[in-house]
Amino acid sequence: MHELKADSDEMHAPTYAGRSFSHEVPKHHLPARGMSADAAYQLVHDELNLDGNPSLNLASFVTSWMEPQADRLAQETIAKNLIDQDEYPQTEAVHQRVVSMIGRLFHAPAHGTPTGTATIGSSEAIMLGMLAHKRSWQRRREAADLPSDRPNMVIGADVHTCWEKFARYFEVEARVVPMEAGRYTIAAEQVEPLLDERTIAVAGLLGTTFTGQMDDLESINELLARVESERELHIPLHIDAASGGFIVPFSQPDLRWDFRLSQVRSINVSNHKFGLVYPGMGTIVFRDSSDLPQELVFHINYLGGDMPNYSLNFSRPSNSVVLQYFNFLRLGREGYTKIVGNLLSNAKALAAKLRDIDGLDLINDGSTFPVVVLRATEPQAADLDRLSHLLRERGWIVPAYTLPANAENVSVLRMVVKENFSRDMVDMLSNDLRDALQVLRKQATDYPHRPRRRPHC
Ligand SMILES: Cc1ncc(COP(=O)(O)O)c(C=O)c1O
């Protein structure tokens, strides 16, 4: 949220765009007069030059490059509203195909009626998945004449904030498994004590935001299967495959993390991460249409025809769905497998270069997930927050943050290796990181009493 600049009269001081207009242009209220499209373009373009360079942004998992043909399709489809299925039936057909391809990639059982939809990202997908599980749980409780208040869900402290957001916005108690030194994921043994008859679902992660590691999904699945058979408690497993959903199917196709596990009832993925499309696209897939209570699906007819809709928002551009379709046709399984192989090999190469640096330790060596995560072996060995700032001076965006409860005393540096990150960049970044560390160490010797900055999340 942004505090409004309700009384600011600050004006633009344009650079090149200033050649095309002479009137004052306010920054925080609607200008009284307009300007030519060229001048407006130049003004906005110049302002956005102040952003970081997306190619050097190793902080984010989100796609920052697509092929020119994809850019053309994005431009052609930006004006089509995805919700308007009656007006754009072929876009809707593409949407359905994309969801099917993803469901099949995740081994949705062909004998049932798997169902799903594109969303704006994994956050919306997770909210939709969990809302469905909450409502299904309430209906089961009501049918058995049992109280249906105070639902809870079990998550690890390794989850993304969107899970806590879901809990708070939709009034579900979050039972959080804390981390501990050396364990930054969850397994059945930590989940089991937190389950009870009010648990609507358990979250399992295929690649955590913090360290890129995976929860022990097989063990959680076995636990939930046992709880179902022994205690007659049906507790769905939702897999948050925001970033892993387009890595593991290509790098470890035999790893059972998806609908091949019996208790997995829903999976989300961020297509704008390793699905390799620009931001604005996620997907939720349910194992079976019975996992999504039909009362949550709205049937809208005021745009013409009957349009079943399960989403948190309404209008949205269709271009990211179209771009995902483009990538599926363009790359196929073979293309994704090759790209994921390259990502992992670059991530491993980066980890190998950083492995021997004194005072740093690898938490994730990039061998199964294209992120490299380092921690300082001793807090005084390296101030990762300052290291991150020094790397920023070289253009690299590499975040430093602390791990979640109860591992807050561990601060880490995370580098997400994306498709644009070349082997040359591996060398450049590792050299810059070594140089930055030397600067830090020299500063520590020259100015031993300088206060240390605290790491931020
Ligand atoms: C594991 C995990 N879940 C959910 C999200 C939220 O994804 P989105 O940004 O697509 O809403 C992220 C984002 O980084 C994530 O890493």
Coordinates of C-alpha atoms and ligand atoms in Angstrom, one line a residue:
M1 CA 0.0 0.0 0.0
H2 CA 1.2 3.5 -0.8
E3 CA 0.5 6.6 1.2
L4 CA -1.1 9.1 -1.2
K5 CA 0.8 12.3 -1.8
A6 CA -2.4 14.2 -1.3
D7 CA -0.9 17.7 -1.0
S8 CA 2.3 17.4 -3.1
D9 CA 2.8 19.8 -6.0
E10 CA 6.1 18.2 -7.1
M11 CA 6.7 18.6 -10.9
H12 CA 8.5 16.5 -13.4
A13 CA 12.0 17.6 -14.4
P14 CA 12.0 15.8 -17.7
T15 CA 15.2 15.0 -19.7
Y16 CA 14.9 14.3 -23.4
A17 CA 11.1 14.4 -23.3
G18 CA 11.3 18.1 -22.3
R19 CA 12.2 19.0 -25.9
S20 CA 8.6 18.2 -26.9
F21 CA 6.6 20.1 -24.4
S22 CA 7.0 23.2 -22.3
H23 CA 4.2 23.1 -19.7
E24 CA 4.7 21.8 -16.2
V25 CA 3.8 18.2 -15.5
P26 CA 2.8 17.3 -12.0
K27 CA 4.0 14.0 -10.5
H28 CA 1.1 13.2 -8.1
H29 CA -2.1 14.6 -9.6
L30 CA -3.7 14.3 -13.0
P31 CA -2.1 16.8 -15.4
A32 CA -4.5 19.5 -16.6
R33 CA -3.1 19.1 -20.1
G34 CA -1.8 16.2 -22.1
M35 CA 1.2 15.9 -24.4
S36 CA 2.0 14.1 -27.7
A37 CA 2.2 10.3 -27.6
D38 CA 5.9 10.5 -28.5
A39 CA 6.6 12.9 -25.6
A40 CA 4.6 10.7 -23.1
Y41 CA 6.5 7.6 -24.3
Q42 CA 9.9 9.3 -23.9
L43 CA 9.0 10.6 -20.5
V44 CA 7.8 7.3 -19.1
H45 CA 10.6 5.4 -20.9
D46 CA 13.3 7.6 -19.4
E47 CA 11.8 7.4 -15.9
L48 CA 11.7 3.6 -16.0
N49 CA 15.4 3.5 -16.9
L50 CA 16.0 4.1 -13.2
D51 CA 14.8 0.5 -12.6
G52 CA 17.3 -2.3 -12.1
N53 CA 18.4 -4.3 -15.1
P54 CA 16.1 -7.4 -15.2
S55 CA 19.0 -9.5 -16.7
L56 CA 21.1 -8.9 -13.6
N57 CA 18.2 -9.6 -11.2
L58 CA 19.0 -12.8 -9.4
A59 CA 16.5 -12.0 -6.7
S60 CA 13.4 -12.9 -8.5
F61 CA 12.2 -16.2 -10.0
V62 CA 10.1 -14.3 -12.5
T63 CA 10.8 -14.5 -16.3
S64 CA 12.4 -11.4 -17.7
W65 CA 13.0 -12.5 -21.3
M66 CA 11.0 -14.1 -24.1
E67 CA 11.6 -14.5 -27.8
P68 CA 10.6 -11.6 -30.1
Q69 CA 7.8 -13.8 -31.6
A70 CA 6.4 -14.1 -28.1
D71 CA 6.7 -10.3 -27.6
R72 CA 4.7 -9.9 -30.8
L73 CA 1.9 -12.3 -29.6
A74 CA 1.9 -10.4 -26.2
Q75 CA 1.3 -7.2 -28.0
E76 CA -1.4 -8.6 -30.3
T77 CA -3.3 -10.1 -27.4
I78 CA -3.0 -7.6 -24.6
A79 CA -6.4 -6.1 -25.4
K80 CA -8.2 -9.4 -25.1
N81 CA -9.8 -9.9 -21.7
L82 CA -9.4 -13.5 -20.6
I83 CA -12.7 -13.5 -18.8
D84 CA -14.6 -12.7 -21.9
Q85 CA -14.9 -16.3 -23.1
D86 CA -17.9 -15.6 -25.4
E87 CA -16.2 -12.8 -27.3
Y88 CA -12.8 -14.6 -27.5
P89 CA -13.7 -18.3 -27.7
Q90 CA -10.4 -19.3 -29.3
T91 CA -8.5 -17.7 -26.5
E92 CA -10.7 -19.7 -24.2
A93 CA -9.8 -22.9 -26.1
V94 CA -6.1 -22.1 -25.7
H95 CA -6.7 -21.5 -22.0
Q96 CA -8.3 -25.0 -21.7
R97 CA -5.4 -26.6 -23.6
V98 CA -2.8 -24.9 -21.5
V99 CA -4.5 -26.1 -18.2
S100 CA -4.8 -29.6 -19.6
M101 CA -1.2 -29.7 -20.6
I102 CA -0.1 -28.6 -17.2
G103 CA -2.5 -31.1 -15.4
R104 CA -1.1 -33.9 -17.6
L105 CA 2.5 -32.8 -16.9
F106 CA 1.6 -33.2 -13.2
H107 CA 0.0 -36.7 -13.8
A108 CA -3.6 -35.7 -13.2
P109 CA -5.5 -39.1 -13.4
A110 CA -7.2 -39.6 -16.7
H111 CA -9.9 -41.8 -15.1
G112 CA -11.2 -38.9 -13.0
T113 CA -12.3 -35.4 -13.9
P114 CA -9.2 -33.2 -13.2
T115 CA -10.0 -29.5 -13.4
G116 CA -8.1 -26.2 -13.2
T117 CA -7.8 -22.6 -14.3
A118 CA -5.2 -20.0 -15.1
T119 CA -4.7 -17.4 -12.4
I120 CA -2.6 -14.3 -12.0
G121 CA 0.1 -16.1 -10.2
S122 CA 0.7 -18.8 -7.5
S123 CA -0.7 -16.6 -4.8
E124 CA -4.2 -16.5 -6.4
A125 CA -3.9 -20.2 -7.2
I126 CA -3.1 -21.1 -3.6
M127 CA -6.0 -19.0 -2.3
L128 CA -8.3 -20.7 -4.7
G129 CA -7.0 -24.1 -3.8
M130 CA -7.3 -23.5 -0.1
L131 CA -10.7 -21.9 -0.3
A132 CA -11.9 -25.0 -2.1
H133 CA -10.4 -27.3 0.6
K134 CA -11.9 -25.1 3.4
R135 CA -15.4 -25.2 1.8
S136 CA -15.2 -29.0 1.2
W137 CA -14.1 -29.5 4.8
Q138 CA -17.0 -27.4 6.1
R139 CA -19.5 -29.3 3.9
R140 CA -18.1 -32.7 5.2
R141 CA -18.4 -31.5 8.8
E142 CA -22.0 -30.2 8.3
A143 CA -23.0 -33.5 6.6
A144 CA -21.7 -35.3 9.7
D145 CA -23.5 -32.9 12.0
L146 CA -20.2 -31.7 13.4
P147 CA -19.1 -28.1 14.1
S148 CA -17.5 -26.4 11.1
D149 CA -15.9 -23.4 12.8
R150 CA -12.2 -22.9 13.6
P151 CA -10.6 -24.6 10.5
N152 CA -6.8 -24.9 10.5
M153 CA -4.1 -25.8 8.0
V154 CA -0.6 -27.1 8.5
I155 CA 2.3 -25.3 6.8
G156 CA 6.0 -25.1 7.3
A157 CA 7.6 -21.8 8.2
D158 CA 9.3 -22.3 4.8
V159 CA 6.2 -21.2 2.9
H160 CA 5.8 -18.0 0.9
T161 CA 3.9 -15.1 2.6
C162 CA 0.9 -15.8 0.4
W163 CA 0.1 -18.8 2.7
E164 CA 0.0 -16.5 5.7
K165 CA -2.0 -14.1 3.7
F166 CA -4.6 -16.8 2.9
A167 CA -4.8 -17.7 6.6
R168 CA -5.4 -14.1 7.7
Y169 CA -7.7 -13.0 4.9
F170 CA -9.8 -16.1 4.9
E171 CA -9.7 -16.8 8.7
V172 CA -8.0 -20.2 8.8
E173 CA -5.6 -20.9 11.7
A174 CA -2.1 -21.4 10.3
R175 CA -0.3 -24.2 12.3
V176 CA 3.3 -23.5 11.4
V177 CA 6.1 -26.0 11.7
P178 CA 9.1 -24.0 12.7
M179 CA 12.5 -24.5 11.1
E180 CA 15.7 -25.3 13.0
A181 CA 19.4 -25.0 12.4
G182 CA 20.2 -27.2 9.4
R183 CA 16.5 -28.1 8.7
Y184 CA 14.8 -25.6 6.4
T185 CA 12.0 -27.9 5.1
I186 CA 9.3 -30.1 6.7
A187 CA 8.5 -33.8 6.8
A188 CA 5.8 -36.1 8.2
E189 CA 7.3 -36.2 11.7
Q190 CA 6.8 -32.4 12.2
V191 CA 3.4 -32.4 10.5
E192 CA 1.8 -35.2 12.4
P193 CA 1.5 -33.6 15.9
L194 CA -0.3 -30.6 14.3
L195 CA -3.1 -32.5 12.5
D196 CA -6.6 -32.8 13.9
E197 CA -10.2 -33.1 12.8
R198 CA -10.3 -29.4 11.9
T199 CA -7.3 -29.5 9.5
I200 CA -8.5 -28.5 6.0
A201 CA -5.2 -29.3 4.2
V202 CA -1.5 -29.6 4.5
A203 CA 0.9 -27.6 2.3
G204 CA 3.9 -29.3 0.8
L205 CA 6.6 -27.3 -1.1
L206 CA 8.4 -28.3 -4.3
G207 CA 11.1 -25.7 -3.9
T208 CA 10.9 -23.2 -1.0
T209 CA 11.2 -19.5 -1.5
F210 CA 13.9 -19.3 1.1
T211 CA 16.4 -22.0 0.2
G212 CA 14.9 -23.7 -2.9
Q213 CA 14.8 -27.1 -1.1
M214 CA 11.9 -29.5 -1.2
D215 CA 9.7 -30.7 1.6
D216 CA 9.6 -34.4 2.2
L217 CA 6.4 -34.9 0.2
E218 CA 6.4 -38.7 0.0
S219 CA 6.5 -38.9 3.8
I220 CA 3.7 -36.3 4.3
N221 CA 1.7 -38.2 1.7
E222 CA 2.1 -41.5 3.5
L223 CA 1.2 -39.8 6.8
L224 CA -2.0 -38.4 5.4
A225 CA -2.9 -41.7 3.8
R226 CA -2.5 -43.4 7.2
V227 CA -4.5 -40.7 9.0
E228 CA -7.3 -41.3 6.5
S229 CA -7.4 -45.0 6.9
E230 CA -6.8 -45.1 10.7
R231 CA -8.7 -42.0 11.9
E232 CA -11.0 -41.5 8.9
L233 CA -9.8 -37.9 8.5
H234 CA -9.6 -36.9 4.9
I235 CA -6.9 -34.2 4.8
P236 CA -5.8 -33.1 1.3
L237 CA -2.2 -32.4 0.5
H238 CA -1.8 -29.3 -1.6
I239 CA 1.5 -29.0 -3.4
D240 CA 3.0 -25.5 -3.8
A241 CA 5.0 -26.1 -7.0
A242 CA 5.3 -22.3 -7.7
S243 CA 8.8 -22.7 -8.9
G244 CA 9.5 -26.5 -8.9
G245 CA 6.5 -27.3 -11.1
F246 CA 8.4 -26.5 -14.3
I247 CA 11.8 -27.9 -13.1
V248 CA 11.2 -31.3 -11.6
P249 CA 9.0 -32.8 -14.4
F250 CA 12.0 -32.2 -16.7
S251 CA 15.0 -32.8 -14.4
Q252 CA 13.7 -35.7 -12.4
P253 CA 10.6 -37.1 -14.3
D254 CA 10.5 -40.2 -12.0
L255 CA 10.3 -38.2 -8.8
R256 CA 6.9 -38.7 -7.2
W257 CA 5.7 -35.3 -6.0
D258 CA 2.5 -34.7 -7.9
F259 CA -0.8 -36.4 -8.5
R260 CA 1.0 -39.8 -8.5
L261 CA 0.9 -39.3 -4.7
S262 CA -2.5 -40.5 -3.6
Q263 CA -3.3 -37.7 -1.1
V264 CA -2.4 -34.8 -3.4
R265 CA -5.7 -33.1 -4.3
S266 CA -4.4 -29.8 -5.8
I267 CA -1.2 -28.2 -7.2
N268 CA -0.3 -24.7 -8.0
V269 CA 2.5 -23.5 -10.3
S270 CA 3.7 -20.0 -11.3
N271 CA 4.0 -20.1 -15.1
H272 CA 5.8 -16.8 -14.9
K273 CA 8.7 -18.5 -13.2
F274 CA 10.1 -21.6 -14.9
G275 CA 7.1 -21.9 -17.3
L276 CA 9.2 -19.1 -18.9
V277 CA 6.4 -16.5 -19.5
Y278 CA 6.3 -12.9 -18.4
P279 CA 4.6 -12.0 -15.1
G280 CA 0.9 -12.4 -14.6
M281 CA 0.3 -16.1 -14.8
G282 CA -0.1 -19.1 -12.5
T283 CA -2.3 -22.2 -12.6
I284 CA -4.3 -24.2 -10.1
V285 CA -5.1 -27.8 -10.9
F286 CA -7.4 -30.0 -8.8
R287 CA -7.1 -33.8 -8.9
D288 CA -10.9 -34.1 -9.5
S289 CA -13.8 -31.7 -10.0
S290 CA -15.2 -33.1 -6.7
D291 CA -12.3 -31.2 -4.9
L292 CA -13.8 -27.9 -6.0
P293 CA -17.3 -27.4 -4.5
Q294 CA -19.5 -26.2 -7.3
E295 CA -21.0 -23.4 -5.2
L296 CA -17.6 -21.6 -5.5
V297 CA -17.8 -21.6 -9.3
F298 CA -19.8 -18.6 -10.6
H299 CA -21.7 -18.8 -13.8
I300 CA -21.8 -15.4 -15.5
N301 CA -23.9 -14.6 -18.5
Y302 CA -23.7 -10.8 -18.8
L303 CA -20.9 -11.0 -21.4
G304 CA -22.9 -13.4 -23.4
G305 CA -23.1 -17.2 -23.1
D306 CA -22.5 -19.2 -19.9
M307 CA -19.0 -18.5 -18.5
P308 CA -18.1 -20.7 -15.5
N309 CA -15.6 -18.7 -13.4
Y310 CA -13.4 -19.5 -10.4
S311 CA -11.1 -16.6 -9.6
L312 CA -10.5 -13.9 -7.1
N313 CA -10.4 -11.1 -9.6
F314 CA -12.4 -10.8 -12.8
S315 CA -10.9 -9.0 -15.9
R316 CA -7.3 -9.8 -16.8
P317 CA -5.2 -9.7 -20.1
S318 CA -5.1 -13.0 -21.9
N319 CA -1.6 -12.6 -23.2
S320 CA 0.3 -14.6 -20.5
V321 CA -2.0 -17.6 -21.2
V322 CA -1.3 -17.2 -24.9
L323 CA 2.4 -16.9 -24.2
Q324 CA 2.4 -20.1 -22.2
Y325 CA 0.7 -21.8 -25.1
F326 CA 3.4 -20.4 -27.4
N327 CA 6.2 -21.8 -25.2
F328 CA 4.6 -25.2 -25.0
L329 CA 4.4 -25.4 -28.8
R330 CA 7.8 -23.8 -29.3
L331 CA 9.8 -25.8 -26.8
G332 CA 7.9 -29.0 -26.2
R333 CA 9.1 -31.4 -23.5
E334 CA 12.5 -31.6 -25.3
G335 CA 13.0 -27.9 -25.2
Y336 CA 12.0 -27.5 -21.5
T337 CA 14.3 -30.4 -20.6
K338 CA 17.2 -28.8 -22.4
I339 CA 16.6 -25.4 -20.8
V340 CA 16.2 -26.8 -17.3
G341 CA 19.4 -28.9 -17.8
N342 CA 21.2 -25.6 -18.7
L343 CA 19.8 -23.8 -15.7
L344 CA 21.0 -26.6 -13.4
S345 CA 24.4 -26.8 -15.0
N346 CA 24.9 -23.0 -14.7
A347 CA 23.6 -23.1 -11.1
K348 CA 26.0 -25.9 -10.2
A349 CA 28.9 -24.1 -11.9
L350 CA 28.2 -21.0 -9.9
A351 CA 28.0 -23.0 -6.7
A352 CA 31.3 -24.7 -7.5
K353 CA 32.9 -21.3 -7.9
L354 CA 31.6 -20.1 -4.6
R355 CA 32.0 -23.3 -2.6
D356 CA 35.6 -22.6 -1.5
I357 CA 35.1 -19.0 -0.3
D358 CA 36.2 -18.7 3.3
G359 CA 33.5 -17.8 5.7
L360 CA 30.6 -18.9 3.4
D361 CA 28.8 -22.2 3.3
L362 CA 26.5 -23.6 0.6
I363 CA 22.9 -24.4 1.7
N364 CA 21.8 -25.1 -1.8
D365 CA 24.3 -26.1 -4.4
G366 CA 22.0 -25.8 -7.4
S367 CA 22.1 -29.5 -8.3
T368 CA 18.4 -30.1 -8.1
F369 CA 17.0 -26.6 -8.2
P370 CA 18.4 -23.6 -10.0
V371 CA 19.1 -21.5 -7.0
V372 CA 22.4 -21.1 -5.1
V373 CA 22.0 -20.2 -1.5
L374 CA 24.9 -19.3 0.8
R375 CA 25.1 -18.6 4.4
A376 CA 27.8 -17.0 6.5
T377 CA 29.5 -19.7 8.6
E378 CA 29.9 -17.2 11.5
P379 CA 28.0 -13.9 11.7
Q380 CA 31.3 -12.0 11.8
A381 CA 32.7 -14.0 8.8
A382 CA 30.7 -11.9 6.3
D383 CA 27.9 -9.4 6.6
L384 CA 25.7 -10.6 3.8
D385 CA 23.5 -7.6 3.8
R386 CA 26.5 -5.4 3.0
L387 CA 27.8 -7.9 0.6
S388 CA 24.4 -7.7 -1.2
H389 CA 24.8 -3.9 -1.3
L390 CA 28.3 -4.1 -2.7
L391 CA 27.1 -6.4 -5.5
R392 CA 24.3 -4.0 -6.3
E393 CA 27.0 -1.4 -7.0
R394 CA 28.1 -3.8 -9.8
G395 CA 24.5 -4.0 -11.0
W396 CA 23.8 -7.5 -9.5
I397 CA 20.5 -7.8 -7.6
V398 CA 21.2 -10.6 -5.1
P399 CA 19.1 -10.4 -1.9
A400 CA 20.3 -11.1 1.6
Y401 CA 17.7 -12.1 4.2
T402 CA 17.2 -14.2 7.3
L403 CA 15.5 -17.6 7.4
P404 CA 12.1 -18.0 9.0
A405 CA 11.3 -19.0 12.5
N406 CA 13.2 -20.7 14.3
A407 CA 16.2 -20.2 12.1
E408 CA 16.1 -16.4 12.1
N409 CA 19.7 -16.2 13.2
V410 CA 20.8 -17.7 9.8
S411 CA 21.2 -15.1 7.2
V412 CA 21.6 -16.1 3.6
L413 CA 22.3 -14.8 0.1
R414 CA 20.2 -16.3 -2.7
M415 CA 20.9 -16.3 -6.4
V416 CA 18.2 -17.6 -8.7
V417 CA 19.7 -18.8 -12.0
K418 CA 17.4 -18.1 -14.9
E419 CA 17.6 -18.8 -18.6
N420 CA 19.4 -15.5 -19.4
F421 CA 22.2 -16.3 -16.9
S422 CA 25.1 -17.4 -19.0
R423 CA 28.3 -19.2 -18.1
D424 CA 30.1 -15.9 -18.6
M425 CA 27.9 -14.3 -16.1
V426 CA 28.7 -17.2 -13.7
D427 CA 32.3 -16.1 -13.9
M428 CA 31.5 -12.4 -13.6
L429 CA 29.3 -12.8 -10.6
S430 CA 31.6 -15.1 -8.7
N431 CA 34.6 -12.8 -9.4
D432 CA 32.5 -9.8 -8.3
L433 CA 31.4 -11.7 -5.2
R434 CA 34.9 -12.5 -4.2
D435 CA 36.0 -8.9 -4.8
A436 CA 33.1 -7.6 -2.7
L437 CA 34.1 -9.9 0.1
Q438 CA 37.6 -8.6 0.1
V439 CA 36.3 -5.0 0.2
L440 CA 34.2 -6.0 3.2
R441 CA 37.1 -7.7 5.0
K442 CA 39.4 -4.7 4.3
Q443 CA 36.8 -2.4 5.7
A444 CA 36.4 -4.6 8.8
T445 CA 40.2 -4.4 9.4
D446 CA 40.5 -0.6 8.6
Y447 CA 37.3 0.3 10.6
P448 CA 36.8 -2.4 13.2
H449 CA 34.2 -0.4 15.1
R450 CA 31.9 0.5 12.3
P451 CA 28.3 -0.7 13.2
R452 CA 27.0 -3.7 11.3
R453 CA 23.8 -3.4 9.4
R454 CA 21.1 -5.8 10.3
P455 CA 20.0 -8.3 7.7
H456 CA 16.5 -7.6 6.2
C457 CA 14.0 -10.0 4.7
Ligands
LIG1 C1 7.0 -21.3 -3.1 C2 6.2 -20.1 -3.5 N1 4.9 -20.1 -3.4 C3 4.2 -19.0 -3.8 C4 4.8 -17.9 -4.4 C5 3.9 -16.8 -4.9 O1 3.9 -16.8 -6.2 P1 3.4 -15.6 -7.2 O2 4.4 -14.6 -7.2 O3 3.3 -16.3 -8.5 O4 2.1 -15.2 -6.7 C6 6.2 -17.9 -4.5 C7 6.8 -16.7 -5.1 O5 8.0 -16.6 -5.1 C8 6.9 -19.0 -4.1 O6 8.2 -19.1 -4.2

